[in-house]
CSV table of C-alpha atoms in Angstrom, one decimal:
chain,number,residue,atom,x,y,z
A,1,MET,CA,-93.8,36.3,-37.8
A,2,ILE,CA,-95.9,34.4,-34.3
A,3,LYS,CA,-94.2,31.3,-33.9
A,4,PRO,CA,-91.3,32.4,-32.3
A,5,SER,CA,-93.5,34.2,-30.1
A,6,LEU,CA,-95.4,31.0,-29.6
A,7,ASP,CA,-91.9,29.4,-28.6
A,8,SER,CA,-91.4,31.5,-26.4
A,9,GLU,CA,-94.6,31.4,-24.4
A,10,TYR,CA,-94.9,27.7,-24.6
A,11,ARG,CA,-90.8,27.4,-22.9
A,12,SER,CA,-92.1,29.2,-20.4
A,13,THR,CA,-95.2,27.1,-19.4
A,14,MET,CA,-93.4,24.1,-19.4
A,15,ALA,CA,-90.3,25.6,-17.3
A,16,ASP,CA,-93.4,26.4,-14.9
A,17,SER,CA,-94.9,23.2,-14.6
A,18,ILE,CA,-91.1,21.7,-14.1
A,19,MET,CA,-90.6,23.7,-11.5
A,20,SER,CA,-94.0,23.4,-9.8
A,21,LYS,CA,-93.8,19.4,-9.9
A,22,ALA,CA,-90.2,19.7,-8.3
A,23,ALA,CA,-91.1,21.6,-5.1
A,24,THR,CA,-93.9,19.2,-4.4
A,25,MET,CA,-92.0,16.2,-5.7
A,26,GLU,CA,-91.2,13.7,-2.6
A,27,ILE,CA,-87.9,12.4,-2.9
A,28,PRO,CA,-87.4,8.1,-2.3
A,29,ILE,CA,-85.1,6.8,0.0
A,30,ASN,CA,-84.2,3.0,0.3
A,31,SER,CA,-83.3,0.8,2.9
A,32,ASN,CA,-79.5,1.8,2.7
A,33,GLY,CA,-79.4,5.6,2.6
A,34,ASP,CA,-79.3,6.0,-0.7
A,35,SER,CA,-81.8,8.5,-2.9
A,36,ARG,CA,-80.7,7.1,-5.7
A,37,THR,CA,-83.8,4.8,-7.4
A,38,ALA,CA,-83.9,2.2,-10.2
A,39,GLU,CA,-84.9,5.1,-13.0
A,40,ASP,CA,-81.7,6.3,-12.2
A,41,ASP,CA,-79.7,3.2,-12.6
A,42,SER,CA,-80.7,2.1,-15.6
A,43,LEU,CA,-80.4,5.7,-16.9
A,44,GLU,CA,-76.8,5.7,-15.7
A,45,GLN,CA,-76.5,1.7,-17.0
A,46,ASP,CA,-77.0,3.2,-20.7
A,47,LEU,CA,-75.0,6.4,-20.5
A,48,GLN,CA,-72.0,4.4,-19.8
A,49,GLN,CA,-72.9,2.3,-22.6
A,50,VAL,CA,-73.5,4.9,-24.9
A,51,MET,CA,-69.9,6.4,-24.1
A,52,VAL,CA,-68.3,3.1,-23.8
A,53,SER,CA,-69.7,2.4,-27.5
A,54,GLY,CA,-68.5,6.0,-28.5
A,55,PRO,CA,-71.3,7.8,-29.8
A,56,ASN,CA,-70.2,9.7,-33.4
A,57,LEU,CA,-72.0,12.8,-33.5
A,58,ASN,CA,-72.0,12.5,-37.4
A,59,GLU,CA,-75.3,10.4,-36.5
A,60,THR,CA,-76.3,12.9,-34.3
A,61,SER,CA,-78.4,16.1,-34.9
A,62,ILE,CA,-79.0,19.5,-33.1
A,63,VAL,CA,-82.1,21.5,-33.4
A,64,SER,CA,-82.3,24.5,-33.5
A,65,GLY,CA,-85.3,25.7,-33.1
A,66,GLY,CA,-87.5,25.3,-30.5
A,67,TYR,CA,-89.3,21.7,-29.5
A,68,GLY,CA,-90.9,20.6,-32.1
A,69,GLY,CA,-89.7,22.5,-34.1
A,70,ALA,CA,-89.8,22.8,-38.2
A,71,ALA,CA,-87.9,20.3,-40.4
A,72,GLU,CA,-85.7,23.4,-41.4
A,73,GLY,CA,-84.9,24.0,-37.9
A,74,ILE,CA,-82.2,20.2,-38.4
A,75,ILE,CA,-78.7,21.0,-38.8
A,76,PRO,CA,-76.9,18.2,-40.0
A,77,THR,CA,-73.5,17.9,-37.6
A,78,SER,CA,-72.0,16.2,-40.6
A,79,SER,CA,-71.0,20.3,-41.1
A,80,ILE,CA,-69.3,19.7,-37.5
A,81,LYS,CA,-65.8,19.1,-37.6
A,82,GLY,CA,-63.7,18.9,-34.5
A,83,PRO,CA,-63.0,15.7,-31.8
A,84,ALA,CA,-65.8,13.1,-30.8
A,85,ILE,CA,-65.8,12.7,-27.2
A,86,LEU,CA,-64.4,10.1,-25.7
A,87,PHE,CA,-65.0,7.8,-22.3
A,88,ASN,CA,-62.4,8.6,-19.9
A,89,GLU,CA,-62.1,4.7,-18.5
A,90,GLU,CA,-59.4,5.9,-15.7
A,91,TYR,CA,-61.1,8.6,-14.6
A,92,PHE,CA,-65.0,6.4,-14.3
A,93,GLU,CA,-63.3,4.2,-12.9
A,94,ARG,CA,-61.6,5.9,-10.5
A,95,ARG,CA,-64.6,7.8,-9.8
A,96,CYS,CA,-66.0,4.6,-8.6
A,97,GLY,CA,-63.7,4.0,-6.6
A,98,ASN,CA,-62.3,0.4,-7.3
A,99,THR,CA,-59.2,1.0,-9.7
A,100,PRO,CA,-55.9,0.7,-9.0
A,101,LYS,CA,-53.2,3.5,-7.9
A,102,PRO,CA,-51.6,5.7,-11.2
A,103,ASP,CA,-48.0,4.6,-11.8
A,104,LEU,CA,-46.2,7.9,-10.3
A,105,ARG,CA,-42.8,7.1,-12.0
A,106,SER,CA,-44.9,7.1,-16.1
A,107,LYS,CA,-46.8,10.2,-14.4
A,108,SER,CA,-43.8,12.7,-12.8
A,109,ARG,CA,-42.0,11.9,-16.6
A,110,GLY,CA,-45.1,12.7,-18.2
A,111,ILE,CA,-44.5,9.7,-20.7
A,112,PRO,CA,-47.7,7.1,-21.0
A,113,PRO,CA,-46.6,3.8,-21.3
A,114,SER,CA,-45.7,2.2,-24.5
A,115,GLN,CA,-47.2,-0.9,-25.7
A,116,SER,CA,-44.4,-1.5,-27.9
A,117,ALA,CA,-41.7,-1.2,-25.5
A,118,ALA,CA,-43.1,-3.6,-23.0
A,119,SER,CA,-43.7,-6.2,-26.2
A,120,ARG,CA,-39.6,-5.8,-26.7
A,121,ILE,CA,-38.9,-5.6,-22.6
A,122,ALA,CA,-40.7,-9.0,-22.9
A,123,HIS,CA,-39.2,-10.4,-25.9
A,124,HIS,CA,-35.5,-9.5,-25.7
A,125,PRO,CA,-35.1,-9.5,-21.7
A,126,ASP,CA,-31.6,-10.5,-22.1
A,127,HIS,CA,-31.2,-6.5,-23.2
A,128,HIS,CA,-31.5,-5.7,-19.6
A,129,PRO,CA,-27.8,-5.6,-17.7
A,130,ALA,CA,-29.5,-4.3,-14.5
A,131,PRO,CA,-29.3,-7.7,-12.7
A,132,SER,CA,-26.1,-8.8,-14.4
A,133,MET,CA,-24.2,-5.6,-12.6
A,134,HIS,CA,-26.2,-6.4,-9.9
A,135,HIS,CA,-24.5,-9.3,-9.4
A,136,SER,CA,-21.7,-8.3,-10.6
A,137,ASN,CA,-21.5,-6.2,-7.9
A,138,SER,CA,-22.4,-8.0,-5.1
A,139,LEU,CA,-19.6,-11.1,-6.1
A,140,SER,CA,-16.6,-8.6,-6.3
A,141,ALA,CA,-17.9,-7.1,-3.2
A,142,MET,CA,-18.0,-10.9,-1.1
A,143,MET,CA,-14.7,-11.7,-3.3
A,144,SER,CA,-13.0,-8.7,-2.0
A,145,GLU,CA,-14.7,-9.4,1.7
A,146,GLU,CA,-13.1,-12.8,1.0
A,147,ALA,CA,-9.7,-11.8,0.8
A,148,THR,CA,-10.0,-8.8,3.8
A,149,ARG,CA,-11.2,-11.5,5.7
A,150,GLY,CA,-8.0,-13.6,5.3
A,151,ILE,CA,-5.3,-11.4,5.4
A,152,ALA,CA,-6.9,-10.6,8.8
A,153,VAL,CA,-7.1,-14.7,9.7
A,154,GLU,CA,-3.6,-14.3,8.4
A,155,LYS,CA,-1.8,-11.5,10.8
A,156,PHE,CA,-3.2,-13.0,13.6
A,157,ASP,CA,-1.5,-16.7,13.0
A,158,SER,CA,1.6,-14.7,12.6
A,159,VAL,CA,1.3,-13.0,15.8
A,160,LYS,CA,0.4,-15.7,17.6
A,161,LYS,CA,3.0,-17.9,16.5
A,162,TRP,CA,5.1,-15.0,16.7
A,163,SER,CA,4.1,-14.3,20.1
A,164,ILE,CA,4.3,-18.3,21.0
A,165,ASN,CA,8.1,-18.3,19.8
A,166,THR,CA,9.0,-15.0,21.7
A,167,TYR,CA,7.5,-16.6,25.1
A,168,LYS,CA,9.7,-20.0,24.8
A,169,CYS,CA,13.1,-17.9,23.5
A,170,THR,CA,12.4,-15.8,26.8
A,171,LYS,CA,11.9,-18.3,28.9
A,172,GLN,CA,14.7,-20.3,27.8
A,173,MET,CA,16.9,-17.5,28.0
A,174,PHE,CA,16.0,-16.7,32.0
A,175,SER,CA,16.5,-20.8,31.9
A,176,GLU,CA,19.9,-20.5,31.2
A,177,ARG,CA,20.6,-16.8,32.8
A,178,PHE,CA,19.7,-18.5,36.5
A,179,GLY,CA,21.3,-21.9,35.6
A,180,ARG,CA,18.2,-23.8,35.3
A,181,GLY,CA,18.0,-24.7,31.7
A,182,THR,CA,20.5,-27.0,29.3
A,183,ARG,CA,21.6,-24.9,25.9
A,184,THR,CA,23.6,-26.9,23.4
A,185,VAL,CA,27.6,-25.9,22.9
A,186,ASP,CA,29.9,-26.1,19.8
A,187,LEU,CA,33.0,-25.5,21.7
A,188,GLU,CA,34.9,-24.6,18.8
A,189,LEU,CA,33.1,-23.0,17.0
A,190,GLU,CA,32.4,-21.0,19.8
A,191,ALA,CA,36.3,-20.2,20.4
A,192,GLN,CA,36.6,-18.9,16.7
A,193,ILE,CA,33.5,-16.8,17.5
A,194,ASP,CA,35.2,-15.1,20.1
A,195,VAL,CA,38.4,-15.0,18.8
A,196,LEU,CA,36.7,-13.0,15.9
A,197,ARG,CA,35.0,-10.7,18.0
A,198,GLU,CA,38.9,-9.7,20.2
A,199,THR,CA,40.1,-9.0,16.4
A,200,LYS,CA,37.5,-6.7,15.3
A,201,LEU,CA,37.9,-4.5,18.8
A,202,LYS,CA,41.7,-4.5,18.0
A,203,TYR,CA,41.1,-3.7,14.5
A,204,GLU,CA,38.7,-1.0,14.6
A,205,HIS,CA,41.1,0.5,17.0
A,206,ILE,CA,43.7,0.2,14.3
A,207,LEU,CA,41.0,1.8,11.8
A,208,ARG,CA,40.7,4.8,14.5
A,209,LEU,CA,44.3,5.1,15.0
A,210,ALA,CA,45.1,5.2,11.0
A,211,GLN,CA,42.5,7.9,10.6
A,212,SER,CA,43.6,10.4,13.2
A,213,LEU,CA,47.0,9.9,11.7
A,214,THR,CA,46.0,11.0,8.4
A,215,ALA,CA,44.4,13.8,9.7
A,216,ASN,CA,47.2,14.8,11.2
A,217,PHE,CA,49.0,14.4,8.1
A,218,TYR,CA,47.2,15.9,6.6
A,219,ASN,CA,47.4,19.2,8.1
A,220,MET,CA,50.8,19.0,8.3
A,221,VAL,CA,51.1,19.0,4.0
A,222,GLN,CA,48.7,21.6,4.0
A,223,THR,CA,51.3,23.7,6.9
A,224,GLN,CA,54.4,22.6,4.6
A,225,GLN,CA,52.6,23.9,1.6
A,226,ALA,CA,51.5,27.0,3.1
A,227,LEU,CA,55.3,27.6,4.7
A,228,GLY,CA,57.0,27.0,0.6
A,229,ASP,CA,54.9,29.8,-0.7
A,230,THR,CA,55.8,32.0,2.6
A,231,PHE,CA,59.4,31.2,1.7
A,232,ALA,CA,58.8,31.6,-2.5
A,233,ASP,CA,56.9,35.1,-1.6
A,234,LEU,CA,59.7,36.3,0.6
A,235,SER,CA,62.9,35.2,-1.6
A,236,GLN,CA,61.8,37.7,-4.7
A,237,LYS,CA,61.0,40.6,-1.5
A,238,SER,CA,63.9,39.9,0.2
A,239,PRO,CA,67.2,40.8,-2.3
A,240,GLU,CA,69.8,40.2,0.2
A,241,LEU,CA,68.1,36.5,1.8
A,242,GLN,CA,66.7,35.7,-2.2
A,243,ASP,CA,69.4,32.2,-2.0
A,244,GLU,CA,68.6,31.1,1.1
A,245,PHE,CA,64.5,31.7,1.4
A,246,GLY,CA,64.7,29.7,-2.1
A,247,TYR,CA,66.0,26.6,-0.9
A,248,ASN,CA,63.6,26.7,2.2
A,249,ALA,CA,60.8,27.3,-0.6
A,250,GLU,CA,62.0,24.5,-2.6
A,251,THR,CA,62.8,21.8,0.4
A,252,GLN,CA,59.1,22.4,1.5
A,253,ARG,CA,57.2,21.8,-1.9
A,254,LEU,CA,59.6,18.9,-2.1
A,255,LEU,CA,58.0,17.6,1.6
A,256,CYS,CA,54.9,18.6,-0.1
A,257,LYS,CA,54.6,16.5,-2.5
A,258,ASN,CA,56.3,13.2,-0.9
A,259,GLY,CA,53.6,14.0,1.7
A,260,GLU,CA,50.5,14.3,-0.7
A,261,THR,CA,51.9,10.9,-2.1
A,262,LEU,CA,52.4,9.2,1.5
A,263,LEU,CA,48.5,10.5,2.1
A,264,GLY,CA,47.6,8.8,-0.8
A,265,ALA,CA,48.8,5.5,0.7
A,266,ILE,CA,47.7,6.3,3.3
A,267,ASN,CA,44.2,6.7,2.5
A,268,PHE,CA,44.6,3.2,0.7
A,269,PHE,CA,45.4,1.6,3.9
A,270,VAL,CA,42.9,3.1,6.0
A,271,SER,CA,40.5,2.2,2.9
A,272,SER,CA,40.6,-0.9,2.6
A,273,ILE,CA,40.6,-1.8,6.8
A,274,ASN,CA,37.6,-0.2,6.8
A,275,THR,CA,36.1,-2.4,4.0
A,276,LEU,CA,37.3,-5.2,5.9
A,277,VAL,CA,35.8,-4.5,9.2
A,278,ASN,CA,32.8,-2.7,8.9
A,279,LYS,CA,32.2,-4.9,5.7
A,280,THR,CA,33.1,-8.5,5.4
A,281,MET,CA,33.7,-9.2,9.5
A,282,GLU,CA,30.7,-7.4,10.4
A,283,ASP,CA,28.0,-9.7,7.5
A,284,THR,CA,29.7,-12.8,9.3
A,285,LEU,CA,28.8,-11.3,12.8
A,286,MET,CA,25.3,-10.7,11.7
A,287,THR,CA,25.5,-14.2,10.3
A,288,ILE,CA,26.4,-15.4,14.0
A,289,LYS,CA,24.1,-14.1,15.6
A,290,LEU,CA,21.0,-15.3,13.8
A,291,TYR,CA,23.0,-18.5,14.1
A,292,GLU,CA,22.8,-17.8,18.4
A,293,ASN,CA,18.9,-16.9,17.5
A,294,ALA,CA,18.3,-20.4,16.3
A,295,ARG,CA,20.8,-21.3,18.8
A,296,LEU,CA,18.4,-20.3,21.1
A,297,GLU,CA,14.9,-21.5,19.4
A,298,PHE,CA,16.5,-24.4,19.0
A,299,ASP,CA,16.9,-24.7,22.8
A,300,ALA,CA,13.6,-23.7,23.4
A,301,TYR,CA,11.8,-26.0,20.9
A,302,ARG,CA,14.2,-29.0,22.4
A,303,THR,CA,13.1,-27.9,26.6
A,304,ASP,CA,9.8,-27.9,25.7
A,305,LEU,CA,9.3,-31.3,23.9
A,306,GLU,CA,11.4,-32.7,26.4
A,307,GLU,CA,8.8,-31.5,29.2
A,308,LEU,CA,6.1,-33.1,27.1
A,309,SER,CA,7.9,-35.9,27.4
A,310,THR,CA,8.0,-36.8,30.9
A,311,GLY,CA,3.9,-36.3,31.1
A,312,PRO,CA,1.4,-38.3,30.8
A,313,ARG,CA,0.6,-40.1,27.2
A,314,ASP,CA,-3.3,-39.4,26.9
A,315,ALA,CA,-4.3,-38.7,23.3
A,316,ALA,CA,-4.5,-34.2,23.6
A,317,THR,CA,-0.7,-35.0,25.3
A,318,MET,CA,0.1,-37.3,21.9
A,319,MET,CA,-1.4,-35.3,19.3
A,320,ARG,CA,0.9,-32.1,21.2
A,321,ILE,CA,3.8,-34.1,21.3
A,322,GLU,CA,3.7,-34.6,17.7
A,323,ILE,CA,3.1,-31.0,17.0
A,324,ALA,CA,6.0,-30.4,19.1
A,325,GLN,CA,8.6,-32.7,17.4
A,326,GLN,CA,8.0,-31.5,14.4
A,327,GLU,CA,8.9,-27.7,15.4
A,328,TYR,CA,12.1,-29.3,16.9
A,329,GLN,CA,13.0,-31.1,13.3
A,330,ILE,CA,12.3,-27.4,12.1
A,331,HIS,CA,14.5,-25.3,14.4
A,332,LYS,CA,17.4,-28.2,14.4
A,333,ASP,CA,17.3,-27.8,10.7
A,334,LYS,CA,17.8,-24.0,10.9
A,335,TYR,CA,20.7,-24.2,13.2
A,336,GLU,CA,22.6,-27.3,11.5
A,337,ARG,CA,21.8,-25.0,8.3
A,338,LEU,CA,23.1,-21.4,10.1
A,339,ARG,CA,25.5,-23.4,12.3
A,340,SER,CA,27.5,-24.8,8.6
A,341,ASP,CA,27.0,-20.8,7.6
A,342,VAL,CA,29.4,-19.7,11.1
A,343,THR,CA,31.6,-22.0,9.8
A,344,ILE,CA,31.9,-21.4,6.2
A,345,LYS,CA,32.0,-17.5,6.5
A,346,LEU,CA,34.8,-17.7,9.7
A,347,LYS,CA,37.3,-19.6,6.9
A,348,PHE,CA,37.1,-17.3,4.5
A,349,LEU,CA,37.0,-13.9,6.8
A,350,GLU,CA,40.3,-15.5,7.7
A,351,GLU,CA,41.9,-16.5,5.1
A,352,ASN,CA,41.0,-13.1,3.1
A,353,LYS,CA,41.9,-11.0,6.3
A,354,VAL,CA,45.5,-12.4,5.6
A,355,LYS,CA,46.2,-11.5,1.8
A,356,VAL,CA,44.8,-8.4,3.0
A,357,MET,CA,46.3,-7.2,6.1
A,358,HIS,CA,49.7,-8.5,4.5
A,359,LYS,CA,49.3,-5.9,1.2
A,360,GLN,CA,48.2,-3.0,3.8
A,361,LEU,CA,51.0,-3.8,6.1
A,362,LEU,CA,53.7,-4.2,3.5
A,363,LEU,CA,52.0,-0.9,1.6
A,364,PHE,CA,52.0,0.8,4.9
A,365,HIS,CA,56.0,-0.2,5.7
A,366,ASN,CA,57.2,0.2,2.4
A,367,ALA,CA,55.7,4.1,1.7
A,368,ILE,CA,56.4,5.7,5.0
A,369,SER,CA,59.9,4.5,5.1
A,370,ALA,CA,60.5,5.9,1.7
A,371,TYR,CA,58.7,9.2,2.5
A,372,PHE,CA,61.2,9.7,6.1
A,373,ALA,CA,64.5,8.7,3.7
A,374,GLY,CA,63.6,11.1,1.3
A,375,ASN,CA,64.0,8.8,-1.4
A,376,GLN,CA,60.8,10.3,-3.9
A,377,GLN,CA,61.5,7.3,-6.0
A,378,GLN,CA,61.1,3.9,-4.5
A,379,LEU,CA,57.9,6.0,-2.6
A,380,GLU,CA,56.7,6.4,-6.3
A,381,GLN,CA,57.4,3.4,-7.2
A,382,THR,CA,56.0,1.4,-3.8
A,383,LEU,CA,52.3,2.7,-5.2
A,384,ARG,CA,53.3,1.9,-7.9
A,385,GLN,CA,53.6,-1.6,-6.9
A,386,PHE,CA,50.2,-1.8,-5.4
A,387,SER,CA,48.2,0.0,-7.6
A,388,VAL,CA,47.7,2.6,-5.3
A,389,LYS,CA,45.9,5.9,-7.5
A,390,LEU,CA,46.3,9.5,-6.2
A,391,LYS,CA,43.5,12.4,-6.6
A,392,PRO,CA,44.5,15.5,-7.5
A,393,PRO,CA,45.1,18.3,-5.3
A,394,GLY,CA,42.0,20.0,-4.7
A,395,SER,CA,39.5,16.4,-5.7
A,396,ASP,CA,38.6,16.6,-2.2
A,397,LYS,CA,37.4,19.9,-1.6
A,398,PRO,CA,33.6,20.4,-2.8
A,399,SER,CA,32.9,22.4,-6.0
A,400,TRP,CA,31.0,26.1,-6.2
A,401,LEU,CA,27.6,24.4,-6.9
A,402,GLU,CA,27.8,22.1,-3.9
A,403,GLU,CA,28.8,24.9,-1.5
A,404,GLN,CA,26.1,27.0,-2.5
């Protein structure tokens, strides 16, 4: 019972002596202004060594009693269960100021770097497609850029060639208009082309007249049909004039039927003339237009070559003459090819025109003669002879669905 009181008195005495010494203690300061002494440094080194070696609390003991207490006051730490003290090397180095910056990516994810993952990455570098994907993307971007540049260059070259060709052809055309330039002329072919253009104009006039005849005759047939229906209605409502109205109604119906047959022949005539004028002749005239453009280009490059040939013969001029000679030959071949095409088409057009017009004119004459002679059998025979198929009545009218 006396022992606790002695321990308390001893503790208070030791505390008072330590505080009195601390109050009168002088703190040495070295030349650098550091208050740390060699004893402090040795103490800190001992502490670091102990913390690095990882002391185990199981090998120490805790004194439960006072200073210099009895042995029964010692409690073995093997009975205390808990984690040992671990030394945080990263914190110590950061405190000393000589540590690199921490990896923000690892801290942001909260996942510490794994040594096994690092070893797998080091041993298997081919399993990471990022560099190859970047390389493929850059390669595809370069290929698309090259393709775009190639298209732009090609368009620029085409525009450049078109501009030069247009300038030369315009210059040649004005030179011919004002009588300063010469042109290549094929007299026989030019005469045939002029005849074709005149023939086309005359056939277009025939086509317009035939279409007008068809429209007027169609109106007449419709009028005869309405007149025949009216006569038939009056023959039933007027007993005293029943026979007279009946005869006229029958006549108008017969004329309407023959008129529809004649309309079939005239429509066939108009269709054939329209095909001859607006398709066959027009196709030949399109080829003639290409031939005339080729002739103008040929004369333009021929004139350019003649002008270069009369100039000085230095190295640059000889190169330009060679290029002009090649272009002249190209346009000459094109001109001769199109001239041959025009000659062939004119020949076939003349043969086709004679054949078509012979058949159509004979049909038109026989059909008109049979109609106005009142010979219904001859009219029908004429249509069968030329394989003309009549359209059923009302086929030209649109259906109720088309009218909606």
